[in-house]
Amino acid sequence: MSIKTKSIFIVVFYMTNAFYAKSQNDSVAFKKQQLFISAGVGFSGMKDNISEFRGGNETFFENTVDQKLVPYYYRFYYTSPVYNLNIDFKVSEKSSIGIAASYQYLKDVPIGIEMISPKLNYQGPNETVSRLNIAFRYLHSFGHYKNKRFESYWGLRLGISCWEDNLPIDNPQFKALVEQYGVDSHPELSHPSSDSPSFQFLGGLRFLATSHIALHLEIGLGTPYLAEAGVTYMLG
């Protein structure tokens, strides 16, 4: 074996051992972390929830003020992602408890003016419906694998969803529309502004990027998201 070949072999050998040692150190640090602060974004079925409350998002036909039948739609202009923040504290080697907050909103055409909006190509003020979910959650780890850089877990989340519905009743443009086209009353709520209990069963996966930073992916059944991904910062 030539000197050059031996040199390359030695360099590769030490680099491999150095990487393995770092991986082992990181995985040990991963298991020793006590506090997990995570933030991420996801998506949910919030729009479908609003559509169901409004009676569906199908096409209907209504008599307008000039007695012509025109189609109208339950139109949604924008649905935000679900913004999430979690703080979890490890209470045993495989279990943690924590608090979680999630926020999402959408903008739609208020009920009561959709029937004339196709004819007018309505671009006026929109209704904004938001949901803030505050909850406690419990996570249980299935364990670590793949050089102990991955961790899978399941969890339960119990909380309350605070709904808020902001209507453009006082907007001058909407008032002019009401006066001109004779809409009988102010718009109706797309969702009641109230609080409701929430429940979620979730499964997740963490990838250890460094001894203090991990990437996570969660899939949930229930409120407030169907899927979510983000970054977790871990403290010892």
mmCIF file of C-alpha atoms in Angstrom:
data_model
loop_
_atom_site.group_PDB
_atom_site.id
_atom_site.type_symbol
_atom_site.label_atom_id
_atom_site.label_comp_id
_atom_site.label_asym_id
_atom_site.label_seq_id
_atom_site.Cartn_x
_atom_site.Cartn_y
_atom_site.Cartn_z
ATOM 1 C CA MET A 1 0.000 0.000 0.000
ATOM 2 C CA SER A 2 1.426 3.354 -1.046
ATOM 3 C CA ILE A 3 1.975 6.239 1.358
ATOM 4 C CA LYS A 4 -0.743 8.274 -0.420
ATOM 5 C CA THR A 5 -3.271 5.446 -0.066
ATOM 6 C CA LYS A 6 -2.398 4.986 3.611
ATOM 7 C CA SER A 7 -2.813 8.726 4.222
ATOM 8 C CA ILE A 8 -6.271 8.767 2.628
ATOM 9 C CA PHE A 9 -7.292 5.697 4.630
ATOM 10 C CA ILE A 10 -6.145 7.289 7.904
ATOM 11 C CA VAL A 11 -7.999 10.564 7.188
ATOM 12 C CA VAL A 12 -11.258 8.729 6.330
ATOM 13 C CA PHE A 13 -10.887 6.530 9.429
ATOM 14 C CA TYR A 14 -10.496 9.484 11.799
ATOM 15 C CA MET A 15 -13.295 11.479 10.142
ATOM 16 C CA THR A 16 -15.657 8.511 10.453
ATOM 17 C CA ASN A 17 -14.803 8.067 14.129
ATOM 18 C CA ALA A 18 -15.152 11.785 14.792
ATOM 19 C CA PHE A 19 -18.622 11.851 13.181
ATOM 20 C CA TYR A 20 -19.677 8.730 15.113
ATOM 21 C CA ALA A 21 -18.453 10.243 18.373
ATOM 22 C CA LYS A 22 -20.365 13.477 17.686
ATOM 23 C CA SER A 23 -23.465 11.461 16.837
ATOM 24 C CA GLN A 24 -23.196 9.574 20.118
ATOM 25 C CA ASN A 25 -22.628 12.799 22.079
ATOM 26 C CA ASP A 26 -25.607 14.457 20.399
ATOM 27 C CA SER A 27 -27.848 11.466 21.059
ATOM 28 C CA VAL A 28 -26.810 11.407 24.723
ATOM 29 C CA ALA A 29 -27.530 15.145 24.934
ATOM 30 C CA PHE A 30 -30.872 14.516 23.189
ATOM 31 C CA LYS A 31 -31.922 12.073 25.920
ATOM 32 C CA LYS A 32 -30.750 14.417 28.695
ATOM 33 C CA GLN A 33 -32.731 17.464 27.519
ATOM 34 C CA GLN A 34 -35.533 18.450 29.893
ATOM 35 C CA LEU A 35 -37.262 21.416 28.236
ATOM 36 C CA PHE A 36 -38.537 21.471 24.637
ATOM 37 C CA ILE A 37 -39.677 24.734 23.016
ATOM 38 C CA SER A 38 -41.115 24.242 19.544
ATOM 39 C CA ALA A 39 -42.652 26.468 16.892
ATOM 40 C CA GLY A 40 -44.158 25.498 13.565
ATOM 41 C CA VAL A 41 -46.839 25.948 10.922
ATOM 42 C CA GLY A 42 -49.483 23.556 9.686
ATOM 43 C CA PHE A 43 -52.881 23.249 8.060
ATOM 44 C CA SER A 44 -56.341 22.245 9.277
ATOM 45 C CA GLY A 45 -59.931 21.737 8.209
ATOM 46 C CA MET A 46 -61.023 25.122 9.567
ATOM 47 C CA LYS A 47 -62.470 26.227 6.211
ATOM 48 C CA ASP A 48 -64.560 23.044 5.997
ATOM 49 C CA ASN A 49 -65.773 23.698 9.537
ATOM 50 C CA ILE A 50 -66.973 27.167 8.522
ATOM 51 C CA SER A 51 -68.574 25.810 5.333
ATOM 52 C CA GLU A 52 -70.491 23.220 7.344
ATOM 53 C CA PHE A 53 -71.758 25.873 9.751
ATOM 54 C CA ARG A 54 -72.838 28.072 6.829
ATOM 55 C CA GLY A 55 -74.690 25.192 5.208
ATOM 56 C CA GLY A 56 -72.067 24.026 2.741
ATOM 57 C CA ASN A 57 -70.032 25.704 0.017
ATOM 58 C CA GLU A 58 -72.150 24.613 -2.923
ATOM 59 C CA THR A 59 -73.676 26.866 -5.572
ATOM 60 C CA PHE A 60 -77.168 28.174 -4.868
ATOM 61 C CA PHE A 61 -79.599 30.393 -6.731
ATOM 62 C CA GLU A 62 -81.403 33.286 -5.102
ATOM 63 C CA ASN A 63 -83.769 36.076 -6.134
ATOM 64 C CA THR A 64 -81.908 39.366 -6.051
ATOM 65 C CA VAL A 65 -83.543 42.753 -5.577
ATOM 66 C CA ASP A 66 -84.290 42.977 -9.308
ATOM 67 C CA GLN A 67 -85.934 39.506 -9.166
ATOM 68 C CA LYS A 68 -83.325 37.792 -11.341
ATOM 69 C CA LEU A 69 -81.963 34.407 -10.398
ATOM 70 C CA VAL A 70 -78.188 34.508 -10.048
ATOM 71 C CA PRO A 71 -75.789 32.022 -8.483
ATOM 72 C CA TYR A 72 -73.886 32.876 -5.358
ATOM 73 C CA TYR A 73 -71.127 31.090 -3.491
ATOM 74 C CA TYR A 74 -69.763 30.827 0.003
ATOM 75 C CA ARG A 75 -66.494 32.365 -1.060
ATOM 76 C CA PHE A 76 -63.283 32.292 0.945
ATOM 77 C CA TYR A 77 -60.572 34.739 -0.027
ATOM 78 C CA TYR A 78 -57.774 33.572 2.251
ATOM 79 C CA THR A 79 -57.084 30.903 4.849
ATOM 80 C CA SER A 80 -53.939 31.301 6.937
ATOM 81 C CA PRO A 81 -51.692 28.455 8.069
ATOM 82 C CA VAL A 82 -52.012 27.243 11.649
ATOM 83 C CA TYR A 83 -49.300 28.946 13.714
ATOM 84 C CA ASN A 84 -48.163 26.807 16.653
ATOM 85 C CA LEU A 85 -46.068 27.270 19.784
ATOM 86 C CA ASN A 86 -45.438 24.488 22.341
ATOM 87 C CA ILE A 87 -43.492 24.258 25.607
ATOM 88 C CA ASP A 88 -42.985 20.697 26.878
ATOM 89 C CA PHE A 89 -41.234 19.573 30.048
ATOM 90 C CA LYS A 90 -39.920 16.031 30.407
ATOM 91 C CA VAL A 91 -41.267 14.293 33.517
ATOM 92 C CA SER A 92 -39.648 10.899 32.866
ATOM 93 C CA GLU A 93 -37.309 9.306 30.346
ATOM 94 C CA LYS A 94 -40.127 8.833 27.824
ATOM 95 C CA SER A 95 -42.899 11.201 28.937
ATOM 96 C CA SER A 96 -43.448 14.946 28.891
ATOM 97 C CA ILE A 97 -46.259 17.379 29.648
ATOM 98 C CA GLY A 98 -46.671 20.867 28.281
ATOM 99 C CA ILE A 99 -48.796 23.776 27.151
ATOM 100 C CA ALA A 100 -49.606 24.596 23.542
ATOM 101 C CA ALA A 101 -51.078 27.520 21.611
ATOM 102 C CA SER A 102 -52.318 27.598 18.015
ATOM 103 C CA TYR A 103 -53.794 30.427 15.942
ATOM 104 C CA GLN A 104 -55.478 30.499 12.532
ATOM 105 C CA TYR A 105 -57.823 32.834 10.655
ATOM 106 C CA LEU A 106 -59.683 33.104 7.364
ATOM 107 C CA LYS A 107 -61.365 35.860 5.351
ATOM 108 C CA ASP A 108 -64.672 35.327 3.572
ATOM 109 C CA VAL A 109 -67.664 37.107 2.080
ATOM 110 C CA PRO A 110 -70.161 37.808 4.893
ATOM 111 C CA ILE A 111 -73.428 35.872 4.881
ATOM 112 C CA GLY A 112 -76.248 38.088 3.633
ATOM 113 C CA ILE A 113 -74.462 39.681 0.679
ATOM 114 C CA GLU A 114 -73.178 36.642 -1.252
ATOM 115 C CA MET A 115 -76.368 36.528 -3.284
ATOM 116 C CA ILE A 116 -75.672 39.875 -4.913
ATOM 117 C CA SER A 117 -71.898 39.719 -4.930
ATOM 118 C CA PRO A 118 -71.496 37.779 -8.228
ATOM 119 C CA LYS A 119 -73.525 40.405 -10.045
ATOM 120 C CA LEU A 120 -71.582 43.216 -8.387
ATOM 121 C CA ASN A 121 -68.246 41.404 -8.439
ATOM 122 C CA TYR A 122 -68.117 42.322 -4.765
ATOM 123 C CA GLN A 123 -64.637 43.280 -3.579
ATOM 124 C CA GLY A 124 -65.645 45.046 -0.410
ATOM 125 C CA PRO A 125 -64.646 44.493 3.204
ATOM 126 C CA ASN A 126 -64.380 40.862 4.214
ATOM 127 C CA GLU A 127 -65.430 39.045 7.335
ATOM 128 C CA THR A 128 -62.526 37.673 9.412
ATOM 129 C CA VAL A 129 -63.004 34.516 11.469
ATOM 130 C CA SER A 130 -60.192 33.491 13.837
ATOM 131 C CA ARG A 131 -59.536 30.600 16.204
ATOM 132 C CA LEU A 132 -57.117 30.644 19.139
ATOM 133 C CA ASN A 133 -56.570 27.237 20.706
ATOM 134 C CA ILE A 134 -54.954 26.898 24.149
ATOM 135 C CA ALA A 135 -54.291 23.405 25.453
ATOM 136 C CA PHE A 136 -52.364 21.042 27.683
ATOM 137 C CA ARG A 137 -50.639 18.135 26.018
ATOM 138 C CA TYR A 138 -48.995 14.859 26.994
ATOM 139 C CA LEU A 139 -46.301 13.223 24.832
ATOM 140 C CA HIS A 140 -44.902 9.700 25.140
ATOM 141 C CA SER A 141 -41.769 8.627 23.261
ATOM 142 C CA PHE A 142 -41.547 5.334 21.365
ATOM 143 C CA GLY A 143 -37.768 5.605 21.641
ATOM 144 C CA HIS A 144 -34.756 6.576 19.507
ATOM 145 C CA TYR A 145 -33.301 4.882 16.434
ATOM 146 C CA LYS A 146 -31.012 5.433 13.422
ATOM 147 C CA ASN A 147 -27.908 6.283 15.514
ATOM 148 C CA LYS A 148 -30.376 7.674 18.049
ATOM 149 C CA ARG A 149 -30.858 10.822 15.972
ATOM 150 C CA PHE A 150 -34.574 10.145 15.384
ATOM 151 C CA GLU A 151 -37.319 9.984 17.975
ATOM 152 C CA SER A 152 -40.956 9.035 17.388
ATOM 153 C CA TYR A 153 -43.789 9.789 19.806
ATOM 154 C CA TRP A 154 -47.539 9.927 20.283
ATOM 155 C CA GLY A 155 -49.558 12.421 22.286
ATOM 156 C CA LEU A 156 -52.889 13.734 23.551
ATOM 157 C CA ARG A 157 -53.948 17.377 23.535
ATOM 158 C CA LEU A 158 -56.886 18.756 25.551
ATOM 159 C CA GLY A 159 -57.862 22.398 25.477
ATOM 160 C CA ILE A 160 -60.277 25.105 24.465
ATOM 161 C CA SER A 161 -60.822 26.906 21.157
ATOM 162 C CA CYS A 162 -61.698 30.601 21.348
ATOM 163 C CA TRP A 163 -63.523 31.737 18.203
ATOM 164 C CA GLU A 164 -63.867 35.354 17.126
ATOM 165 C CA ASP A 165 -65.886 36.693 14.193
ATOM 166 C CA ASN A 166 -65.277 40.257 13.001
ATOM 167 C CA LEU A 167 -67.938 41.620 10.649
ATOM 168 C CA PRO A 168 -67.572 44.761 8.487
ATOM 169 C CA ILE A 169 -70.856 46.256 9.724
ATOM 170 C CA ASP A 170 -69.433 49.731 10.365
ATOM 171 C CA ASN A 171 -67.442 49.894 7.138
ATOM 172 C CA PRO A 172 -68.728 52.789 4.937
ATOM 173 C CA GLN A 173 -68.426 50.691 1.763
ATOM 174 C CA PHE A 174 -70.618 47.980 3.216
ATOM 175 C CA LYS A 175 -73.172 50.482 4.521
ATOM 176 C CA ALA A 176 -73.446 51.979 1.038
ATOM 177 C CA LEU A 177 -74.004 48.500 -0.400
ATOM 178 C CA VAL A 178 -76.808 47.848 2.096
ATOM 179 C CA GLU A 179 -78.534 51.148 1.273
ATOM 180 C CA GLN A 180 -78.162 50.779 -2.513
ATOM 181 C CA TYR A 181 -79.262 47.175 -2.892
ATOM 182 C CA GLY A 182 -81.619 46.846 0.016
ATOM 183 C CA VAL A 183 -79.959 44.050 1.923
ATOM 184 C CA ASP A 184 -82.429 43.496 4.739
ATOM 185 C CA SER A 185 -80.007 43.433 7.646
ATOM 186 C CA HIS A 186 -76.381 43.304 8.620
ATOM 187 C CA PRO A 187 -74.427 40.143 7.727
ATOM 188 C CA GLU A 188 -74.824 37.001 9.776
ATOM 189 C CA LEU A 189 -71.941 35.335 11.557
ATOM 190 C CA SER A 190 -70.065 32.655 9.668
ATOM 191 C CA HIS A 191 -69.251 31.081 13.015
ATOM 192 C CA PRO A 192 -70.523 31.843 16.502
ATOM 193 C CA SER A 193 -68.057 33.891 18.526
ATOM 194 C CA SER A 194 -67.778 31.471 21.396
ATOM 195 C CA ASP A 195 -65.521 29.019 23.183
ATOM 196 C CA SER A 196 -65.570 25.268 22.673
ATOM 197 C CA PRO A 197 -63.573 22.319 24.063
ATOM 198 C CA SER A 198 -60.989 20.662 21.829
ATOM 199 C CA PHE A 199 -59.319 17.261 21.654
ATOM 200 C CA GLN A 200 -56.491 15.937 19.518
ATOM 201 C CA PHE A 201 -54.623 12.642 19.181
ATOM 202 C CA LEU A 202 -51.250 13.128 17.489
ATOM 203 C CA GLY A 203 -48.177 11.289 16.314
ATOM 204 C CA GLY A 204 -44.800 12.892 15.716
ATOM 205 C CA LEU A 205 -41.209 12.460 14.622
ATOM 206 C CA ARG A 206 -38.132 14.457 15.688
ATOM 207 C CA PHE A 207 -34.797 14.570 13.889
ATOM 208 C CA LEU A 208 -31.823 15.693 15.981
ATOM 209 C CA ALA A 209 -29.960 18.318 13.944
ATOM 210 C CA THR A 210 -27.622 19.402 16.780
ATOM 211 C CA SER A 211 -27.446 18.721 20.493
ATOM 212 C CA HIS A 212 -29.966 21.530 21.062
ATOM 213 C CA ILE A 213 -31.971 21.804 17.836
ATOM 214 C CA ALA A 214 -34.360 19.283 16.289
ATOM 215 C CA LEU A 215 -36.769 19.324 13.357
ATOM 216 C CA HIS A 216 -40.210 17.888 14.005
ATOM 217 C CA LEU A 217 -43.232 16.688 12.034
ATOM 218 C CA GLU A 218 -46.624 15.956 13.584
ATOM 219 C CA ILE A 219 -49.879 14.522 12.229
ATOM 220 C CA GLY A 220 -53.025 15.092 14.269
ATOM 221 C CA LEU A 221 -56.587 13.841 14.477
ATOM 222 C CA GLY A 222 -58.787 16.589 15.894
ATOM 223 C CA THR A 223 -58.259 20.281 16.672
ATOM 224 C CA PRO A 224 -56.279 22.426 15.877
ATOM 225 C CA TYR A 225 -54.292 20.938 12.931
ATOM 226 C CA LEU A 226 -54.108 17.936 10.640
ATOM 227 C CA ALA A 227 -50.371 18.230 10.039
ATOM 228 C CA GLU A 228 -47.615 20.518 11.333
ATOM 229 C CA ALA A 229 -43.860 20.924 10.906
ATOM 230 C CA GLY A 230 -41.335 23.111 12.652
ATOM 231 C CA VAL A 231 -38.243 23.518 14.799
ATOM 232 C CA THR A 232 -37.676 22.423 18.404
ATOM 233 C CA TYR A 233 -35.135 24.007 20.709
ATOM 234 C CA MET A 234 -34.018 21.795 23.597
ATOM 235 C CA LEU A 235 -32.555 22.807 26.943
ATOM 236 C CA GLY A 236 -30.882 20.618 29.550
#
